[in-house]
Coordinates of C-alpha atoms in Angstrom, one line a residue:
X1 CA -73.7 131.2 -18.2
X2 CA -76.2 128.3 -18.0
X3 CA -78.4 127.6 -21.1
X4 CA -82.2 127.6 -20.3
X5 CA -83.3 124.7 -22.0
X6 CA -86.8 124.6 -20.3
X7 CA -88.9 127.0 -22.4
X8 CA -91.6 124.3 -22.6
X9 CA -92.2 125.6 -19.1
X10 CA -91.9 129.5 -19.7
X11 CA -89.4 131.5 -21.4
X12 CA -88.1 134.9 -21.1
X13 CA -90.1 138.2 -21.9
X14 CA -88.7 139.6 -25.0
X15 CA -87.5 143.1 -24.4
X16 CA -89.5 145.0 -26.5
X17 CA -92.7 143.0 -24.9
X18 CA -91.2 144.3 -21.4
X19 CA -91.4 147.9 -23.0
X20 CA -94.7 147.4 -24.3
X21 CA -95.8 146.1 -20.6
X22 CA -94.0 149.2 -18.7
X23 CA -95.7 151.4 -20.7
X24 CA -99.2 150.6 -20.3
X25 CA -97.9 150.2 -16.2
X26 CA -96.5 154.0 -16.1
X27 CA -97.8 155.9 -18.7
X28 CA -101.2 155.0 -20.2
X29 CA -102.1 153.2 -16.6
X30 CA -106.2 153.6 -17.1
X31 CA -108.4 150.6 -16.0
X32 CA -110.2 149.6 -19.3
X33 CA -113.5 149.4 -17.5
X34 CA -113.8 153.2 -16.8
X35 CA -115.9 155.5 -18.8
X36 CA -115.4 158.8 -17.2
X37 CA -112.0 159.7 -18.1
X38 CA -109.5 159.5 -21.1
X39 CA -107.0 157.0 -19.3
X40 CA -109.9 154.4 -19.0
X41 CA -111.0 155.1 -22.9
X42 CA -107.4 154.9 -24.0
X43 CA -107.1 151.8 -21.9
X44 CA -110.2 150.3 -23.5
X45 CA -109.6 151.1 -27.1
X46 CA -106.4 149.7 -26.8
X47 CA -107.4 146.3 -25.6
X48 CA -110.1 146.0 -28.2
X49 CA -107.1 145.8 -30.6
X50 CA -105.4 143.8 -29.3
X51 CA -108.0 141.5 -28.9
X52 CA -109.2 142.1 -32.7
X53 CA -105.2 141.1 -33.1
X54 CA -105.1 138.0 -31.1
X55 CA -108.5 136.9 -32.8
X56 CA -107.3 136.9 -36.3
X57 CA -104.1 135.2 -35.5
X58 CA -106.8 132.0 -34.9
X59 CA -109.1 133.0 -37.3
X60 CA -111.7 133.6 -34.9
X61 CA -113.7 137.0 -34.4
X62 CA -112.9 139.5 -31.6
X63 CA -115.8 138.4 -29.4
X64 CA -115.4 134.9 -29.5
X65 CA -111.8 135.8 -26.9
X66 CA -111.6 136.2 -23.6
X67 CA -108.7 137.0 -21.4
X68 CA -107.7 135.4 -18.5
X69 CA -104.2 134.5 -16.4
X70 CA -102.8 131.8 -18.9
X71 CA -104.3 128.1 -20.3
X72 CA -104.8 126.4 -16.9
X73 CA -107.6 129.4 -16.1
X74 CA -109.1 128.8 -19.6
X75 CA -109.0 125.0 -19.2
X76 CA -110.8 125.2 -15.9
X77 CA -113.3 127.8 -17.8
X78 CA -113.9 125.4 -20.6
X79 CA -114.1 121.7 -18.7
X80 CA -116.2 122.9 -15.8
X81 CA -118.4 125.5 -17.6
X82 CA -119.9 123.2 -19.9
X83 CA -121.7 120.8 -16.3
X84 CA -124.3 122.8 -15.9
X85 CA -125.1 122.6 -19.8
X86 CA -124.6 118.6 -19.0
X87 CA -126.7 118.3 -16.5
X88 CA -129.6 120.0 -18.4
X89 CA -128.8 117.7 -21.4
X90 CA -127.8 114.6 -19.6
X91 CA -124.9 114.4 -21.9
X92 CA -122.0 113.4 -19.3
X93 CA -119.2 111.6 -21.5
X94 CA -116.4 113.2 -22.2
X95 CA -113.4 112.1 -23.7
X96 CA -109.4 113.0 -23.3
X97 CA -106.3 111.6 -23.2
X98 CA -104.1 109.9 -20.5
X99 CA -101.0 112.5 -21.4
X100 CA -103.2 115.5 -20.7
X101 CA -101.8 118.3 -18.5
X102 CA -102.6 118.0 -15.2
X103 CA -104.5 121.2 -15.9
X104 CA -106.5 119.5 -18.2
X105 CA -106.3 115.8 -16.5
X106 CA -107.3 117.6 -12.9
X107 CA -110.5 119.3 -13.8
X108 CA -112.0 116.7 -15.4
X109 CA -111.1 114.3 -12.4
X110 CA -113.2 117.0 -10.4
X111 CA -116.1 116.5 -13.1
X112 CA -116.3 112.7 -12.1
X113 CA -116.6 112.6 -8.6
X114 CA -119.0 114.6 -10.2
X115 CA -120.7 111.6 -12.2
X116 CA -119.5 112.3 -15.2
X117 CA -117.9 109.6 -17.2
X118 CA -114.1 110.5 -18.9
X119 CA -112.5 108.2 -21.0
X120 CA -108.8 108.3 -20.7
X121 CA -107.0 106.9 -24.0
X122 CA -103.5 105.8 -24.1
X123 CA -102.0 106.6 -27.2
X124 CA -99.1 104.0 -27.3
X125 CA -95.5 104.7 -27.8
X126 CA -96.0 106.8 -30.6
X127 CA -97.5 109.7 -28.1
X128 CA -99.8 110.8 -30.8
X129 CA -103.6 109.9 -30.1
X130 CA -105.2 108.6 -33.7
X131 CA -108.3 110.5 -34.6
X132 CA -110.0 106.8 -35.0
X133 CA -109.6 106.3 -31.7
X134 CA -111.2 109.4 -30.5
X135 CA -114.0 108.8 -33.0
X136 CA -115.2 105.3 -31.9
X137 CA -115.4 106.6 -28.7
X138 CA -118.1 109.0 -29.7
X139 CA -121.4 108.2 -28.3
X140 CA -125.1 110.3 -28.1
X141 CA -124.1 111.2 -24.9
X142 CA -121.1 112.5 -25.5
X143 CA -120.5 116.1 -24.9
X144 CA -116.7 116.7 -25.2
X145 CA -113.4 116.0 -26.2
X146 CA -110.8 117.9 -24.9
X147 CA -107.0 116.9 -26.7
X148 CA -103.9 118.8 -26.2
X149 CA -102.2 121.0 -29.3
X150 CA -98.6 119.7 -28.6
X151 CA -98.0 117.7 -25.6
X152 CA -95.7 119.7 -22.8
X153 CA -92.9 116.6 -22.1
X154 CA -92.4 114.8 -26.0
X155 CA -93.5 117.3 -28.5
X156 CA -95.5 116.0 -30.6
X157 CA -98.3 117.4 -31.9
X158 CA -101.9 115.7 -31.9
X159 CA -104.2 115.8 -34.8
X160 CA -106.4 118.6 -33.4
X161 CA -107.3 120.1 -36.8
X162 CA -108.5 116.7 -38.8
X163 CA -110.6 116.2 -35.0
X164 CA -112.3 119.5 -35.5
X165 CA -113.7 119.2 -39.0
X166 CA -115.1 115.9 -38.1
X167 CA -116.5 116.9 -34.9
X168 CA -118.1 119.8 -36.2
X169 CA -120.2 117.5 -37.7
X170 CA -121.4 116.4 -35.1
X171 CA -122.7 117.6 -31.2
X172 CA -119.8 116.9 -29.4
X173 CA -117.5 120.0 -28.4
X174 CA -113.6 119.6 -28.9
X175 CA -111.1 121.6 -26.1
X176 CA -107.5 122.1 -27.1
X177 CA -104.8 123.0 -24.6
X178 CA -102.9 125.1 -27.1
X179 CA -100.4 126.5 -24.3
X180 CA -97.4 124.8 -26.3
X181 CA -99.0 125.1 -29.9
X182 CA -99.9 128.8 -30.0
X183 CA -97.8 130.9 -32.6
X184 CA -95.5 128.0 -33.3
X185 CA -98.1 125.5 -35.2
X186 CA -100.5 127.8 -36.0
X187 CA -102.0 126.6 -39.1
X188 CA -103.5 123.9 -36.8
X189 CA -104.7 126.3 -34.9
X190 CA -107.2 128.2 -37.7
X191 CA -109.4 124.9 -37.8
X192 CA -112.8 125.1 -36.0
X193 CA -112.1 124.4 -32.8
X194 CA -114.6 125.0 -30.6
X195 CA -112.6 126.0 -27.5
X196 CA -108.9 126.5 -27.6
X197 CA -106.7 127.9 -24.1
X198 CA -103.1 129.9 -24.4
X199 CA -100.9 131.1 -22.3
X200 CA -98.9 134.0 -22.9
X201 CA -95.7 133.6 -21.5
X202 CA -94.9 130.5 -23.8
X203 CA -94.3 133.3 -26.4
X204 CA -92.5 135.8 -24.4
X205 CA -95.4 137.3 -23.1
X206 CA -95.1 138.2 -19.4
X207 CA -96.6 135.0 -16.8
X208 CA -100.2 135.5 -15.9
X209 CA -102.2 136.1 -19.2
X210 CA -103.5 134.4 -21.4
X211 CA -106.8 133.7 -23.2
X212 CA -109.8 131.3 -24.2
X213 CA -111.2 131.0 -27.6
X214 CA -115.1 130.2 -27.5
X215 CA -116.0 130.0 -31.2
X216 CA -119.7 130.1 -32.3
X217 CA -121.5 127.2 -34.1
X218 CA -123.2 128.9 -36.6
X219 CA -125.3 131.7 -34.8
X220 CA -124.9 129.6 -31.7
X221 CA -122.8 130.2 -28.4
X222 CA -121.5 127.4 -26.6
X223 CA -123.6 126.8 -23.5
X224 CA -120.6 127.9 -21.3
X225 CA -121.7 129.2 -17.7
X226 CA -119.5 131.1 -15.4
X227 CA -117.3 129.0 -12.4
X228 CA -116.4 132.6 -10.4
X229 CA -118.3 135.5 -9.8
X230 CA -117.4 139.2 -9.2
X231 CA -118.0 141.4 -12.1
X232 CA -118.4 139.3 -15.7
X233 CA -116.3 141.6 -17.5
X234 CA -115.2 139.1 -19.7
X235 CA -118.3 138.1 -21.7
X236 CA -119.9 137.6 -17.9
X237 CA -117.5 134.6 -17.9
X238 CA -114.6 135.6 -16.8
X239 CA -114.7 138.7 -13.9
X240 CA -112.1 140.8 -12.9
X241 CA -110.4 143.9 -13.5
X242 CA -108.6 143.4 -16.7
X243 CA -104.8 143.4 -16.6
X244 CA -104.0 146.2 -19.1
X245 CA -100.5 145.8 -19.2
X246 CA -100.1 142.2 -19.5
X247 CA -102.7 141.8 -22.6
X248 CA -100.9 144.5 -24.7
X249 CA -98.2 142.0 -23.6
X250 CA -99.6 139.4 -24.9
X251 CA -100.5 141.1 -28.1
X252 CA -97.3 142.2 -28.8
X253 CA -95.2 138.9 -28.2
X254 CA -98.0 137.4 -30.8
X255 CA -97.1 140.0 -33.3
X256 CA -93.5 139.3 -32.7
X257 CA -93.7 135.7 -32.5
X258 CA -96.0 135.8 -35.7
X259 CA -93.3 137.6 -37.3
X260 CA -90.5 135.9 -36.8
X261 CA -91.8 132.8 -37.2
X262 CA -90.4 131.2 -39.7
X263 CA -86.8 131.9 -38.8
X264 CA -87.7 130.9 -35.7
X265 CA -88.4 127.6 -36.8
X266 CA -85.1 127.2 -39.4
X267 CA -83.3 128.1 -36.0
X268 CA -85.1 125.8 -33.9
X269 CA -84.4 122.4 -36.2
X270 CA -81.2 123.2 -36.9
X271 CA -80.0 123.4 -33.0
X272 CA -82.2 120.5 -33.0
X273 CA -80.4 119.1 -35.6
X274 CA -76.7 120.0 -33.8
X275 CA -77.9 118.5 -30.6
X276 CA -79.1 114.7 -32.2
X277 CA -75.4 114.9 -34.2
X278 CA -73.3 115.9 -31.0
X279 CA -75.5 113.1 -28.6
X280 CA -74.6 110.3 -31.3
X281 CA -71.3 109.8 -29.1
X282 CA -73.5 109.0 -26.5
X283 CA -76.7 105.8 -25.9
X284 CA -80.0 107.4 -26.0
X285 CA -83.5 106.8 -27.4
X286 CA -85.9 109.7 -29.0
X287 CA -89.4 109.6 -26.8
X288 CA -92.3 109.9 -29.3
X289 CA -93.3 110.3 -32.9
X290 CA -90.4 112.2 -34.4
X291 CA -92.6 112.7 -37.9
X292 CA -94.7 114.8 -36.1
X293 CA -93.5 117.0 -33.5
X294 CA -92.1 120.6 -33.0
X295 CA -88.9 121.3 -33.9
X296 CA -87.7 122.9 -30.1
X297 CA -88.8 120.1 -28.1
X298 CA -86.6 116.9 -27.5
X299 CA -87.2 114.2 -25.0
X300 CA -84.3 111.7 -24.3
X301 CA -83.4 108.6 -22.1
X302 CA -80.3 107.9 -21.7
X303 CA -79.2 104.3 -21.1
X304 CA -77.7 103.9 -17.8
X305 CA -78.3 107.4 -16.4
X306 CA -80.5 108.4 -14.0
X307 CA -82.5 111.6 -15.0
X308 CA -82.4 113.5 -11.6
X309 CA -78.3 112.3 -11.0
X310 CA -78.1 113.7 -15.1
X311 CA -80.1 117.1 -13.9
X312 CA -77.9 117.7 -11.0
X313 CA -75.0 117.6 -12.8
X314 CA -75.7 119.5 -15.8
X315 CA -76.9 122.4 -13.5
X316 CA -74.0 124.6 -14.0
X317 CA -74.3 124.2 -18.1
X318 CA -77.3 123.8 -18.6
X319 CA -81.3 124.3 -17.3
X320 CA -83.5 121.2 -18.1
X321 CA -86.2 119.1 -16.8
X322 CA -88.1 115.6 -16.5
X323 CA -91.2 117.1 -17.3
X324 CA -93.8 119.8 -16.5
X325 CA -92.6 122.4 -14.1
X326 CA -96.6 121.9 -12.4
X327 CA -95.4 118.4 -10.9
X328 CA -91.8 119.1 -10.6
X329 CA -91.8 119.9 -6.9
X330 CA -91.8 115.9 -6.1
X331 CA -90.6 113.7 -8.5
X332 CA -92.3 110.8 -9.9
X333 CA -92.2 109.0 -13.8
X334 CA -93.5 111.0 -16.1
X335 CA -97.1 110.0 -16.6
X336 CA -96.6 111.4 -20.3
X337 CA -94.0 108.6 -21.1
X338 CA -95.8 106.3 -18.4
X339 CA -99.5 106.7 -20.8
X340 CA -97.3 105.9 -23.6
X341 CA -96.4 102.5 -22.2
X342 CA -92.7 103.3 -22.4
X343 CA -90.2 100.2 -20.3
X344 CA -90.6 101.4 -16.7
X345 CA -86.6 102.9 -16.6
X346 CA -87.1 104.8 -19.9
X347 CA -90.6 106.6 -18.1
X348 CA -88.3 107.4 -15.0
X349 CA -85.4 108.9 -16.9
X350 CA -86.9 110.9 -19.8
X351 CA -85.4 114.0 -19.6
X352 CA -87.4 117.1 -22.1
X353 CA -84.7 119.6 -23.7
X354 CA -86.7 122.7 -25.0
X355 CA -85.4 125.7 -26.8
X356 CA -86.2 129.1 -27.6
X357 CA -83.0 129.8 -30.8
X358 CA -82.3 132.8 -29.5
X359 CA -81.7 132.0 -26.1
X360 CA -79.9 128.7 -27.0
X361 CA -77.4 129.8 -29.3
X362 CA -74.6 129.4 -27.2
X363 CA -74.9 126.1 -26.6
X364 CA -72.2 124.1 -26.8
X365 CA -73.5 120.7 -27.9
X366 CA -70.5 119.0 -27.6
X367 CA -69.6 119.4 -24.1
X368 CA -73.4 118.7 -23.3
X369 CA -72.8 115.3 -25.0
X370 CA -69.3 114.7 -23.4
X371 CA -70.7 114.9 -19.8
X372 CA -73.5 112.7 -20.4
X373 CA -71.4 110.3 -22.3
X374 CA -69.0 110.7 -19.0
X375 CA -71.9 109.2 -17.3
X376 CA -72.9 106.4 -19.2
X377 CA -71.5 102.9 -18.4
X378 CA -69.4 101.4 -20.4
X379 CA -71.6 98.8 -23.2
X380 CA -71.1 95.2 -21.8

């Protein structure tokens, strides 16, 4: 049995998610747009709690949410619904970091071959962006700063929460990419942050839902404007028919996730813990700010080994990665580690362990460590 340790990229549905999601796909089946019949009310009352659900768990209100297929659809929603609002306002600035997802890093690309001007900071080898950095960036023209929750490859978590109260001050939007933050930081998460994307199935949710938080200022709605067309049924900002069955899903694997939280997280460090003990025996070095990061996210270079050679042949123990599972299909050094101004072999060979407990219990730490040790050179 391999051990999947690549839930930074997705993780498995949790059972009683999957019976949640077959129900609503057999039995109650409506379409929660319909009117006329009981299937379509049952369908509609029952995604109005859930979304009352999934509202509260940010303490946001029910109509600040909107569904859509995961955080790379609410990313797109956020960055490139704000142009025409920009273009009105001449406020084109925007600023981000350089160890973005591409689905954050891509769209705003798009917005300056648009003429918009994105500032990309670097946020050294810590991998943790300071809030004074974003700050004396700020300019009148600025209109938005969109930084990531926890960041995909390292872990470590950015200070999201301390940027919203000081940027609610002032005119400039903030975006989070919460896709790897969502139920597993979530105090962070409660701050006012004016936009914030999810996706489901980094929870256990099924793949292809997820949602966008668009809280007021005040009385005021963010001047988002649509980027598809077809229906609106999501405040007229997102069309399409809603997918029932997915978004009690979603609902569901937040309740769980909310739940079990807190033994998830004992479970998490402490395998976290067993895997830094057993990987003494072998030359390594911790990528990122280890004071502040999650506790099922690890990335490692190993001295000597090459990351790919190291993937290959671990395959038949365990399931792991370089890096996002978006840019996996041809490999080149992380641009995570790369941003951080990590030595040039340490960028190529970062390898990201990530765990659900649950799912990694099996583990056997030991023999992980043996085989990579096995691999290392001998010290000169």
């Amino acid at each position: 049995m391999v051990t999947y340790l690549d839930v930074a990229a997705t993780t498995r549905v949790d059972p009683r998610v999957a019976d949640v999601v077959m129900h609503w796909m057999t039995e109650d089946f409506g379409n929660a747009g319909s009117r006329t019949h009981e299937y379509g009310t049952r369908a509609k009352r029952a995604v109005q709690q859930a979304r009352e659900y999934l509202a509260s768990t940010v303490h946001a209100e029910p109509d600040e949410l909107i569904f859509t297929s995961g955080a790379t659809e609410s990313n797109n929603i956020a960055l490139l619904g704000l142009a025409p609002y920009s273009e009105q306002s001449g406020r084109r600035h925007i600023i981000t970091s350089a160890i973005e997802h591409k689905a954050v890093i891509e769209p705003l690309e798009h917005l300056q071959s648009r003429g918009f001007e994105v500032d990309f900071i670097k946020p050294g080898s810590s991998g943790r962006v300071p809030v004074e950095a974003v700050m004396e960036r700020l300019r009148p023209d600025t209109l938005l700063v969109s930084l990531m929750h926890v960041n995909n490859e390292t872990g470590v978590v950015q200070p999201v929460a301390e940027l919203a109260a000081l940027l609610r001050e002032t005119p400039t939007y903030l975006h989070v990419d919460a896709a790897q933050g969502y139920g597993k930081v979530p105090q962070d998460l409660t701050a006012p942050i004016d936009m914030m994307s999810v996706s489901g199935h980094k929870i256990g949710a099924p793949k292809g839902v997820g949602m966008l938080v668009i809280r007021r200022r005040g009385w005021e709605r963010l001047p988002l404007q649509p980027i598809m067309f077809g229906g609106g049924q999501e405040r007229k900002l997102r069309p399409g028919t809603l997918p029932v069955p997915l978004i009690m899903g979603l609902a569901e694997a937040a309740k769980i996730f909310e739940k079990d939280h807190a033994e998830w997280s004992r479970n998490a460090e402490n395998l976290r813990n067993r895997l830094l003990d057993a990987l003494a025996k072998t030359r390594f070095r911790v990528n990122g700010d280890q004071n502040h990061t999650v506790p099922h996210i690890l990335n490692l270079s190993f001295d000597g080994v090459d990351a790919e050679a190291l993937i290959v042949m671990l395959k038949q123990h365990v399931a792991v990665a370089t890096g996002s599972a978006c840019t996996s299909a041809s490999y080149t050094p992380s641009h995570v580690l790369t941003a951080m101004g990590l030595p040039e072999k340490v960028a190529e060979n970062g390898l990201r362990l990530s765990w659900f407990p649950s799912q990694a219990a099996d583990l056997d730490v030991e023999e992980l460590a043996a085989r990579i040790a096995g691999m290392q050179p001998d010290s000169a």
